[in-house]
Coordinates of C-alpha atoms in Angstrom, one line a residue:
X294 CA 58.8 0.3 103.5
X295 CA 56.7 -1.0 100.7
X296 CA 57.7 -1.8 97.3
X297 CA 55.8 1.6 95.7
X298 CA 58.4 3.7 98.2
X299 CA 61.3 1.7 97.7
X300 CA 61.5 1.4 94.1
X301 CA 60.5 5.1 93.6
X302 CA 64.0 6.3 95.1
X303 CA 66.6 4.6 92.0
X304 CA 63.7 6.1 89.6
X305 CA 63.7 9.3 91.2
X306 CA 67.5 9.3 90.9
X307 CA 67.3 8.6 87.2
X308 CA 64.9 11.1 86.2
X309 CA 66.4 14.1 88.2
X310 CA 70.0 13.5 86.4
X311 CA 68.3 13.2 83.5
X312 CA 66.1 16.3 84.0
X313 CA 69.8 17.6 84.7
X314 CA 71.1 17.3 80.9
X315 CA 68.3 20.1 79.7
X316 CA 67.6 22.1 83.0
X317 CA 71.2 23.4 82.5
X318 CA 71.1 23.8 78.8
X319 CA 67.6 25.1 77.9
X320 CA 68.1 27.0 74.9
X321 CA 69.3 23.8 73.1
X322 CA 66.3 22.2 74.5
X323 CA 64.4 24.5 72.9
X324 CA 65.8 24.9 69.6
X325 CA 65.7 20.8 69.5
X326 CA 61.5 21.4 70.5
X327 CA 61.4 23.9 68.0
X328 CA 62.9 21.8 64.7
X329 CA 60.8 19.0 65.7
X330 CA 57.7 21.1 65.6
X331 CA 58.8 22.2 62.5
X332 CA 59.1 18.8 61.0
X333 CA 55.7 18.0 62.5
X334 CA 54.0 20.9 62.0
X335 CA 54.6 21.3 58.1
X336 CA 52.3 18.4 56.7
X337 CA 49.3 19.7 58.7
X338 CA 46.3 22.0 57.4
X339 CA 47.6 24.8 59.4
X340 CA 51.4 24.6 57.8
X341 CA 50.5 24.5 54.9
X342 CA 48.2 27.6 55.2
X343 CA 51.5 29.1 57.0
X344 CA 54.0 28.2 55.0
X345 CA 56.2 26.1 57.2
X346 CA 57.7 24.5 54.6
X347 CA 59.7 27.7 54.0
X348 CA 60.5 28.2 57.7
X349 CA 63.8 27.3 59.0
X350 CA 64.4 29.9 62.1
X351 CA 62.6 31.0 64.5
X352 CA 62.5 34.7 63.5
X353 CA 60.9 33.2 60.1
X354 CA 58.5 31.0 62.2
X355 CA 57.4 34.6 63.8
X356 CA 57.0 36.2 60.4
X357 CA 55.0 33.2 59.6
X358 CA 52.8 32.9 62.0
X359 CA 51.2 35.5 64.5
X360 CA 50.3 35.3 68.2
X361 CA 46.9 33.9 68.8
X362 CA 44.1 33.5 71.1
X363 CA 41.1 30.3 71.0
X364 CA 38.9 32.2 68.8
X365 CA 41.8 32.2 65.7
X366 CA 42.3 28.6 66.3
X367 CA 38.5 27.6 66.3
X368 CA 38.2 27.4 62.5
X369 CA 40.5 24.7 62.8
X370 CA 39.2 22.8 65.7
X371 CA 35.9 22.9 63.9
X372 CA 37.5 21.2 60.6
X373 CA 39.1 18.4 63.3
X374 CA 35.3 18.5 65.1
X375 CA 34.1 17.4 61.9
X376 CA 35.9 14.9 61.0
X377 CA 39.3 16.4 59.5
X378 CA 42.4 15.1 59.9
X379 CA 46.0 16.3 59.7
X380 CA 44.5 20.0 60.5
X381 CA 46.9 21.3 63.5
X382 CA 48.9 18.6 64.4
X383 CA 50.1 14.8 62.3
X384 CA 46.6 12.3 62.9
X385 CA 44.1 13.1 64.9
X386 CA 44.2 14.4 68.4
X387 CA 43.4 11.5 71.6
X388 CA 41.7 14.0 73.7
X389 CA 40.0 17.6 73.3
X390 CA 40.3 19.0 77.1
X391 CA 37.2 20.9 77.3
X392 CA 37.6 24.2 79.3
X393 CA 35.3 27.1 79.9
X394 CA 36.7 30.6 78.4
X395 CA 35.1 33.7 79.0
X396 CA 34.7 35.1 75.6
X397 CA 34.6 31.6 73.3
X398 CA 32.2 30.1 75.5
X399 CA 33.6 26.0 76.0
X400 CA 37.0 25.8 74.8
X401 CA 38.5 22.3 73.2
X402 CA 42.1 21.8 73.4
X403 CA 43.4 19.5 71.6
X404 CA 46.2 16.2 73.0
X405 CA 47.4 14.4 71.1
X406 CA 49.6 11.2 71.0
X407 CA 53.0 13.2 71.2
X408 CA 51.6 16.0 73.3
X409 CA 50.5 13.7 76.1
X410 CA 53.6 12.5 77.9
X411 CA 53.9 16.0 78.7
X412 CA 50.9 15.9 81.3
X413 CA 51.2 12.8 82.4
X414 CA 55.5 12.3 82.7
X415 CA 55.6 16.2 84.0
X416 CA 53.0 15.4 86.9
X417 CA 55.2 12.4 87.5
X418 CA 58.6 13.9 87.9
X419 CA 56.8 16.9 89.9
X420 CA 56.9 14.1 92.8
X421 CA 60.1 12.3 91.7
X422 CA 61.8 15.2 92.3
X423 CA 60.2 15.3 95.8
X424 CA 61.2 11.8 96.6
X425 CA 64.6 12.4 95.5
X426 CA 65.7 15.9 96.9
X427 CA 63.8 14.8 100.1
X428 CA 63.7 11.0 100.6
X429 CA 60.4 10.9 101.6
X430 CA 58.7 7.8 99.6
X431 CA 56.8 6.4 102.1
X432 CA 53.8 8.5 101.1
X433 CA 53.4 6.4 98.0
X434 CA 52.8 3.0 100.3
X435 CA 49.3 4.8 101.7
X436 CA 46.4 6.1 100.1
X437 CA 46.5 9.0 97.7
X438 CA 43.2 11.5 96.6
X439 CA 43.1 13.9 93.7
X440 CA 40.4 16.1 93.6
X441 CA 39.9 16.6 90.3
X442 CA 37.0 17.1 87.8
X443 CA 35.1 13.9 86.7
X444 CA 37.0 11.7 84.3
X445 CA 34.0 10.8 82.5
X446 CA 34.5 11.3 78.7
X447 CA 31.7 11.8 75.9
X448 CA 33.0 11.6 72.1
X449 CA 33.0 13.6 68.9
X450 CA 34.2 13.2 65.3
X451 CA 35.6 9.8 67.1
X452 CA 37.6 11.8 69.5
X453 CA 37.4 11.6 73.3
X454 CA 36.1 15.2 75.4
X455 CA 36.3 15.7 78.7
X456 CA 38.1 17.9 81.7
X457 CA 41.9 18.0 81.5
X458 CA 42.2 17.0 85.4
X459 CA 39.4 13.6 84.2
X460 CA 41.7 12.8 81.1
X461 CA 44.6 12.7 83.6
X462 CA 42.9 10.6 85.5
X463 CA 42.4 7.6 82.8
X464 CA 46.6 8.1 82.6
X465 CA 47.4 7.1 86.4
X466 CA 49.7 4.7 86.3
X467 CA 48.5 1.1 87.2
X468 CA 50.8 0.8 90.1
X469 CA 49.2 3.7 91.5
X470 CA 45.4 2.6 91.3
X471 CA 45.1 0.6 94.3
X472 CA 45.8 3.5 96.6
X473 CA 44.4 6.2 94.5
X474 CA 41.1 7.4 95.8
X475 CA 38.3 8.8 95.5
X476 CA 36.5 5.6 93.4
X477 CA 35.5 6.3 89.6
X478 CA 31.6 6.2 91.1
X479 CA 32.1 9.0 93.1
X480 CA 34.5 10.6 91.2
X481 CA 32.0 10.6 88.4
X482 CA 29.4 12.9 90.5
X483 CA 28.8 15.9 88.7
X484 CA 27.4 18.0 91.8
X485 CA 30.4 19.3 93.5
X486 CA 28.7 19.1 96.9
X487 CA 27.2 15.9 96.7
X488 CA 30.6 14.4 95.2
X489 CA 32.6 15.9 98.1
X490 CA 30.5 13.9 100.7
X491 CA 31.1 11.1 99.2
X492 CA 34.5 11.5 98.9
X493 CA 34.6 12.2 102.8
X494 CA 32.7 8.9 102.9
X495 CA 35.7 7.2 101.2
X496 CA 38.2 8.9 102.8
X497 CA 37.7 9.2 106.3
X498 CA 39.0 6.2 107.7
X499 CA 41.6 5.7 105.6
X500 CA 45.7 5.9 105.5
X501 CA 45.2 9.4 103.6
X502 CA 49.1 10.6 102.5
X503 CA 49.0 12.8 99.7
X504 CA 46.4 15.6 98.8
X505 CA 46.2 17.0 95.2
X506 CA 43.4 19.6 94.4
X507 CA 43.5 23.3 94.4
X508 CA 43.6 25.2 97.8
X509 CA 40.3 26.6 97.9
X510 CA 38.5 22.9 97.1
X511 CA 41.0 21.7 99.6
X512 CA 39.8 23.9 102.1
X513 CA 35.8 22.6 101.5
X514 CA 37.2 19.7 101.9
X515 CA 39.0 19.9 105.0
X516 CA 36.1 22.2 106.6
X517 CA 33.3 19.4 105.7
X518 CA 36.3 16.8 107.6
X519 CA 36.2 19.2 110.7
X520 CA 32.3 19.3 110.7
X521 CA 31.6 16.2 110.6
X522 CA 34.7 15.1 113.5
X523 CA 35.3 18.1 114.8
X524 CA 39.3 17.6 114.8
X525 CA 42.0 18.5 113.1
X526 CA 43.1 16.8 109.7
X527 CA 46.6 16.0 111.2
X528 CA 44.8 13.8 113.9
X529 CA 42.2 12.3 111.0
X530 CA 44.7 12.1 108.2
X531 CA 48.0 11.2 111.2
X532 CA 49.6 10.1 107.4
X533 CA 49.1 12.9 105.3
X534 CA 52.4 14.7 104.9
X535 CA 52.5 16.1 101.0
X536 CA 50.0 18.5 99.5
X537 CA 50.1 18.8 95.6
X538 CA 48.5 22.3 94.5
X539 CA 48.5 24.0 91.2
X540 CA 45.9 26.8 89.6
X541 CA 46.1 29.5 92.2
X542 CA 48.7 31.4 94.2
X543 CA 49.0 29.6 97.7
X544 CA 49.6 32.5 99.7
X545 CA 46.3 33.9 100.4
X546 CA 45.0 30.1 101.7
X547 CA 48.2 29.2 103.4
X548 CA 47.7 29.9 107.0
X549 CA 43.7 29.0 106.9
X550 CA 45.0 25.4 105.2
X551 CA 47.7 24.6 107.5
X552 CA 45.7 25.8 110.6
X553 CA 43.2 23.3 109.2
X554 CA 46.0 20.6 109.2
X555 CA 47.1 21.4 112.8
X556 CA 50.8 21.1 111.3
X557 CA 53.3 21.8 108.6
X558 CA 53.6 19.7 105.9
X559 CA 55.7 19.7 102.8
X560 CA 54.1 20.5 99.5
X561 CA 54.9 20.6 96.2
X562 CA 53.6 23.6 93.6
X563 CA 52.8 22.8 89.9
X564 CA 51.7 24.8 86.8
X565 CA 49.6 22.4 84.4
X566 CA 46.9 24.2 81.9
X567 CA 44.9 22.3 79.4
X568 CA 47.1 23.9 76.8
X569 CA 50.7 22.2 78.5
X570 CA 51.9 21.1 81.6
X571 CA 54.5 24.1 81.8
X572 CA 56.4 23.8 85.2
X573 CA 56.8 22.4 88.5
X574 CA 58.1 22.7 91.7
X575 CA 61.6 21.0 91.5
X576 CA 62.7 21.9 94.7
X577 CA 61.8 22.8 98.4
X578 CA 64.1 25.0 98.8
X579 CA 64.7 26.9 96.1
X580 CA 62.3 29.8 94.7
X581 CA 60.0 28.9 91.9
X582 CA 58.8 26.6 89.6
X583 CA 61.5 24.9 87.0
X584 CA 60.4 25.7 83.6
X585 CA 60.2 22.7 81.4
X586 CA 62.2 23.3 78.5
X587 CA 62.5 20.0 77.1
X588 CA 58.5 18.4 77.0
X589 CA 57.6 19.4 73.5
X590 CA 56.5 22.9 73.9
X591 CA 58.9 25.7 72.2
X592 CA 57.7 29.0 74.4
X593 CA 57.8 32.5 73.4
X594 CA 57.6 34.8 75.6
X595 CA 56.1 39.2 75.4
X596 CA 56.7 41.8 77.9
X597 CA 53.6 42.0 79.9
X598 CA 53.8 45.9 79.7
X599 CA 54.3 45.2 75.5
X600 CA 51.4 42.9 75.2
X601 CA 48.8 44.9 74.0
X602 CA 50.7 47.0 72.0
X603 CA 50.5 46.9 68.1
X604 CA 53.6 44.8 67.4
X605 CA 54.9 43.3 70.8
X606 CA 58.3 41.6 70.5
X607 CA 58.9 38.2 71.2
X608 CA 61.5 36.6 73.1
X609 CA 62.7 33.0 73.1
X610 CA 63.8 32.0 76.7
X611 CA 67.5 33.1 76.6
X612 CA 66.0 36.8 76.0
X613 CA 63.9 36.7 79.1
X614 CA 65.3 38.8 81.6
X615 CA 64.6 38.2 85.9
X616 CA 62.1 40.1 87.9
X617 CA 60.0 41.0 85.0
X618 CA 56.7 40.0 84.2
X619 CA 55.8 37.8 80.4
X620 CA 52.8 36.8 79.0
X621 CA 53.8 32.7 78.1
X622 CA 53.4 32.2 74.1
X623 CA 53.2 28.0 73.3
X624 CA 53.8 25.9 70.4
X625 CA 53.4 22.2 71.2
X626 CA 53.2 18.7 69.4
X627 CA 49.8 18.9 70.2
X628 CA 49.1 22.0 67.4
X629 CA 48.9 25.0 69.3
X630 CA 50.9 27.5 67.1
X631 CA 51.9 30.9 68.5
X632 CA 49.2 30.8 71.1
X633 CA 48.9 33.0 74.2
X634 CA 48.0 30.6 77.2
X635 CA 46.8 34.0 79.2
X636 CA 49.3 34.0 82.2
X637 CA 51.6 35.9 83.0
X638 CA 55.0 34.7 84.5
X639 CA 58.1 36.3 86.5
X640 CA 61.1 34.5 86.0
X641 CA 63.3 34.3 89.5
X642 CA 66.5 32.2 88.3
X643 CA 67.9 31.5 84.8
X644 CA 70.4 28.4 86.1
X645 CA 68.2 26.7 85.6
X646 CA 65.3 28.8 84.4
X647 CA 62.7 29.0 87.4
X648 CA 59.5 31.0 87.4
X649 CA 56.3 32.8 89.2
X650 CA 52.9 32.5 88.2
X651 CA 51.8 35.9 88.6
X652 CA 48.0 36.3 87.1
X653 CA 46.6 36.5 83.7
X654 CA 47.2 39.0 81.5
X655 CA 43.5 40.1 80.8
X656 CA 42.8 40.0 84.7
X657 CA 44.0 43.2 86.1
X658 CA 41.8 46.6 87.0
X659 CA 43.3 50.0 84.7
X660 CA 40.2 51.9 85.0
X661 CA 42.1 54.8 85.8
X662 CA 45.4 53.5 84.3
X663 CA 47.1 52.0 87.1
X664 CA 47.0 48.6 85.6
X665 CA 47.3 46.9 88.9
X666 CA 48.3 42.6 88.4
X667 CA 47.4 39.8 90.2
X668 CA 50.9 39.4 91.9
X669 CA 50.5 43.1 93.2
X670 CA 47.0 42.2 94.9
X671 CA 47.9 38.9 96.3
X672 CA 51.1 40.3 97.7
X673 CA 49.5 43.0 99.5
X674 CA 46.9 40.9 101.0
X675 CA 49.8 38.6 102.3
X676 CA 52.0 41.6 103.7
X677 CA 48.4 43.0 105.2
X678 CA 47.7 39.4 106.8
X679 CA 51.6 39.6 108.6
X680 CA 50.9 42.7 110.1
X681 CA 47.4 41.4 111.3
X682 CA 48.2 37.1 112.2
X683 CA 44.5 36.9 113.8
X684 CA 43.6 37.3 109.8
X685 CA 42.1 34.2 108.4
X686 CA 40.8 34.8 103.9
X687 CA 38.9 32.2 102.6
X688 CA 38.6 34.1 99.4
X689 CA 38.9 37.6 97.6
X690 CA 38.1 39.9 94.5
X691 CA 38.7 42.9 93.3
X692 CA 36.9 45.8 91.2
X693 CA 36.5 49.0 91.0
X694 CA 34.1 51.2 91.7
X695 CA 34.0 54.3 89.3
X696 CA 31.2 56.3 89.9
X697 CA 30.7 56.1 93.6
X698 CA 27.4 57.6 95.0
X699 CA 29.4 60.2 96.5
X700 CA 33.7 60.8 96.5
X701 CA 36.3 60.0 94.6
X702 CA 36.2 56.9 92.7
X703 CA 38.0 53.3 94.5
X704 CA 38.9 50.1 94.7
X705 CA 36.5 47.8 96.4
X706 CA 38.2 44.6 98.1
X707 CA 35.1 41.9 98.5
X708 CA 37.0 39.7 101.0
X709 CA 35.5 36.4 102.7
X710 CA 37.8 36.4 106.3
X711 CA 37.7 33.1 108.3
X712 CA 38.2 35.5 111.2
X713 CA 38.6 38.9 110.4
X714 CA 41.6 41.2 111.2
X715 CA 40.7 42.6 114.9
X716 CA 40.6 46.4 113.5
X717 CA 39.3 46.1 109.5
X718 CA 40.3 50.0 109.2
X719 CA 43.7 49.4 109.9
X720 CA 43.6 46.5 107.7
X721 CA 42.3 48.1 105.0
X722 CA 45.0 50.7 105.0
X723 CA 47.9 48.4 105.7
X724 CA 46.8 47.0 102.3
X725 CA 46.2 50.1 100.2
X726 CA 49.9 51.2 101.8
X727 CA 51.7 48.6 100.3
X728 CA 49.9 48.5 97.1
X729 CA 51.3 52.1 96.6
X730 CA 54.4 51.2 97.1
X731 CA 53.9 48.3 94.8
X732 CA 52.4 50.0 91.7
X733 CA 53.7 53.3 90.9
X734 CA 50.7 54.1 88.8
X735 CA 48.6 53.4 91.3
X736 CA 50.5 55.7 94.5
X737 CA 50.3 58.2 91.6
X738 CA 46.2 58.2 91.5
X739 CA 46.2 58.0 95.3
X740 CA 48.6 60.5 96.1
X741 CA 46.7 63.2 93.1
X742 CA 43.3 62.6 94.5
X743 CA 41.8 60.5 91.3
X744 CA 41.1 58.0 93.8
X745 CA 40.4 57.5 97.1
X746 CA 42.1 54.5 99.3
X747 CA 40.7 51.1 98.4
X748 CA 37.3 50.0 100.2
X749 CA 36.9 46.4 102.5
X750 CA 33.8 45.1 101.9
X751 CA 33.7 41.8 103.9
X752 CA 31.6 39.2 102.7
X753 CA 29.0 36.7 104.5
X754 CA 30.8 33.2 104.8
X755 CA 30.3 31.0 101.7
X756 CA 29.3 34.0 99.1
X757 CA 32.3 32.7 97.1
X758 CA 31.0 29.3 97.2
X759 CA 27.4 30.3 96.7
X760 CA 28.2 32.6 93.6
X761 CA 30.2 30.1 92.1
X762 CA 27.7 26.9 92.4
X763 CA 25.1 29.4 91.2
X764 CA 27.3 30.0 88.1
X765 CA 28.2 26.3 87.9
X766 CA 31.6 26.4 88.7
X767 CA 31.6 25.0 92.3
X768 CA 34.5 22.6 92.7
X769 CA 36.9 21.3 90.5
X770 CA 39.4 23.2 88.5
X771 CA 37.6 26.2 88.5
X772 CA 39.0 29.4 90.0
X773 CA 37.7 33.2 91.2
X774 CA 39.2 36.0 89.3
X775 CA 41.2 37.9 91.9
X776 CA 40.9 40.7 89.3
X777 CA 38.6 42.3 87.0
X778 CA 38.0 45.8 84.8
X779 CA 34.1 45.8 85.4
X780 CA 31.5 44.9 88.2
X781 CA 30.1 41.8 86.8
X782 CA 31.6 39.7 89.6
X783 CA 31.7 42.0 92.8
X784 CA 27.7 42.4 91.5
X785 CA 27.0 38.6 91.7
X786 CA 28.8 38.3 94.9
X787 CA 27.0 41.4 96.3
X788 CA 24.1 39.3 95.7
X789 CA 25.0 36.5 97.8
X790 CA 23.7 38.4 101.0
X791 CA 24.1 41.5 102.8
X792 CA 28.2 42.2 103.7
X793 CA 29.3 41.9 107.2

């Protein structure tokens, strides 16, 4: 064993028992993150314009100060963008993560000194707590590749911009640099496609251990591997045995990825947004991801069902109750204040508190008002996919059709199948079945003829990847919509090519 791998195990130890003295205790983990936001938060611009001063509970802090999306908090980004200090959080932030949204155009999320320990630490103990429930170190002693976005930075007002996965990367620690790959030159490449065969370049012939990326960049990855050696990664990569994911649900790539692999390996789920690095897989055995309680974010939490309503309640984290889906509510030391990160969570275990990621709360189809989720989709792709194991997806979307040519109005499933189920009209129906039987609403409009069962529409190979480089959005950290109220991305994918 090497040193990497040996001293990892005592650290391990240490962080998981003391991960142990909040995990347990959350709410007092909370109201401790909540009184030093309070403290920090009442100098600033922004607490002053809220009154902080005069807030001393949390029910006062949610008088004070309402939920929020990017476009409230863009005034005072703008004041920091030019120049202002003390506006949303003590100083001035390190970073702005630059992010795309799809109203506000590019986001900047501000990190600051106090908020970053949270990315970097949480990505950390995410693998200590591997090393530790498992004993497996010995990954650490070979080579390790993130792909990530470029970690180039450009600057404004003094402060540095750039992708949260390339801000990240200027944090690994130095012990880890000799083995991390690929190099800053190629990880610098802007062109997705260009950078990736480089990064094969790199990578090929090396002791490759651990994986990081999301599963559908993976995948490219893998696939360009396979062309160029025709074999399987496990026989390339006879090392790699942990596969670090975050972004996306797994499910739908799982069986394509491991078939890529040519065997099981462990991996380890995390839940990092620009905004906060919320959770991460703590274990590999139990169900979900551990909610981090204790990292400088105080989290609210609203009924998902409640969201949209005129006043929606919100809950602090002993309120939450199991099985039912939230939208996640921050407030961080980095001066996000009452601000809805988008996602939606289901929390599966309060001791400790463990959570799904189940899709984003503005990415779900109620054209007819079955507001079907992203959890509801996925899930009855993955149920379809056991009933059918020949059933490879590379990728899939969602829309609806409303004013069919002729019938009633549908669903239209725009799915890219490495291999296709053997029969695609039993397929099809296997996966409108269980999707009545997992949204009421929905088995409602079916079963009273509003709508007619969903409709397969299988894609040509790479329309995914050819929509998304022609929107500029090919690699990286960016990520297909599984859901969506209008036609704006089943068009642009329609437009790849004919369907199969």
């Amino acid at each position: 064993m090497g040193i990497r791998s040996i001293l990892s195990k005592p650290l391990a130890k240490f962080v998981v028992e003391r991960q142990r003295a909040w995990m347990y205790q959350p709410a007092e983990a909370q109201q401790r993150c909540f009184q030093q936001l309070m403290a920090g938060g009442r100098v600033t611009v922004f607490g002053k314009d809220h009154r902080l001063k005069d807030v001393n509970t949390v029910q006062e802090f949610r008088q004070a100060v309402p939920v929020r999306d990017y476009e409230d908090l863009k005034p005072y980004i703008e004041q920091i963008l030019s120049g202002g200090t003390d506006v949303l959080w003590q100083g001035k932030p390190l970073y702005f993560a630059k992010t795309s949204g799809t109203t506000s155009g590019t986001k900047y999320i501000p990190i600051t000194r106090d908020s970053i320990p949270n990315h970097i630490n949480s990505a950390r103990d995410a693998l200590l707590n591997y090393i530790n429930e498992t004993g497996n170190s010995a990954f650490l002693d070979k080579k390790l590749i993130f792909l990530s976005g470029s970690p180039e930075l450009t600057q404004k007002a003094g402060i540095n911009i750039g992708r949260l996965s390339g801000i990240a990367n200027h944090h690994v620690p130095a012990y880890l640099r000799t083995n991390q790959l690929p190099s800053y030159e190629t990880n610098v490449i802007e062109d997705w496609e260009t950078k990736l065969e480089r990064v094969i370049d790199e990578t090929l012939t090396q002791p490759m251990s651990l994986i990081s990326g999301i599963p559908p960049w993976v995948q490219m990855y893998f696939d360009r591997i396979q062309q160029r050696t025709g074999k399987l990664i496990k026989d390339v990569f006879p090392d790699f045995s942990v596969f670090v994911y975050g972004g996306v649900n797994f499910e739908p790539y799982r069986a394509k990825l491991f078939e890529s692999i040519g065997k099981r390996i462990d991996s380890i789920e995390t839940y990092p947004a620009s905004e906060g690095f919320i959770a991460f897989q703590d274990s590999q055995t139990d169900e979900g991801l551990l909610l981090l309680a204790d990292s400088g974010i105080f989290f609210e939490f609203i009924a998902a069902d409640e969201y949209f309503t005129e006043n929606p309640r919100r809950l602090s984290i002993e309120e939450v109750e199991l099985g039912k889906n939230y939208a996640v509510i921050i407030n961080n030391n980095a001066g996000l204040w009452g601000y809805s990160l988008g996602d939606t969570v289901k929390f599966v275990s309060r001791e400790p508190y463990r959570l799904l990621v189940t899709g984003r709360i503005k990415h779900f189809i109620s054209a007819f008002g079955e507001h079907v989720i992203g959890e509801e989709v996925e899930k009855a792709l993955k149920d379809a996919m056991q009933k059918h194991p020949e059933t490879e997806v590379v990728e899939f979307t969602v829309a609806p059709v409303v004013s069919p040519r002729e019938g009633l109005p549908y669903h239209e499933w725009l799915i890219e199948f490495a291999t296709p189920p053997h029969d695609p009209a039993a397929f099809a129906r296997d996966v409108d079945n269980r999707l009545t039987e997992l949204n009421v609403y929905y088995d409602d409009l079916i079963t009273g003829s509003i709508l007619q069962p969903l409709k397969l529409t299988r894609l040509p190979r790479g329309a995914f990847q050819q929509y998304m480089k022609s929107q500029g959005k090919l690699g990286g950290q960016n990520k297909v919509p599984r859901l969506a109220n209008d036609r704006k991305l089943a068009e642009g994918l329609l437009g790849m090519g004919q369907p199969v």
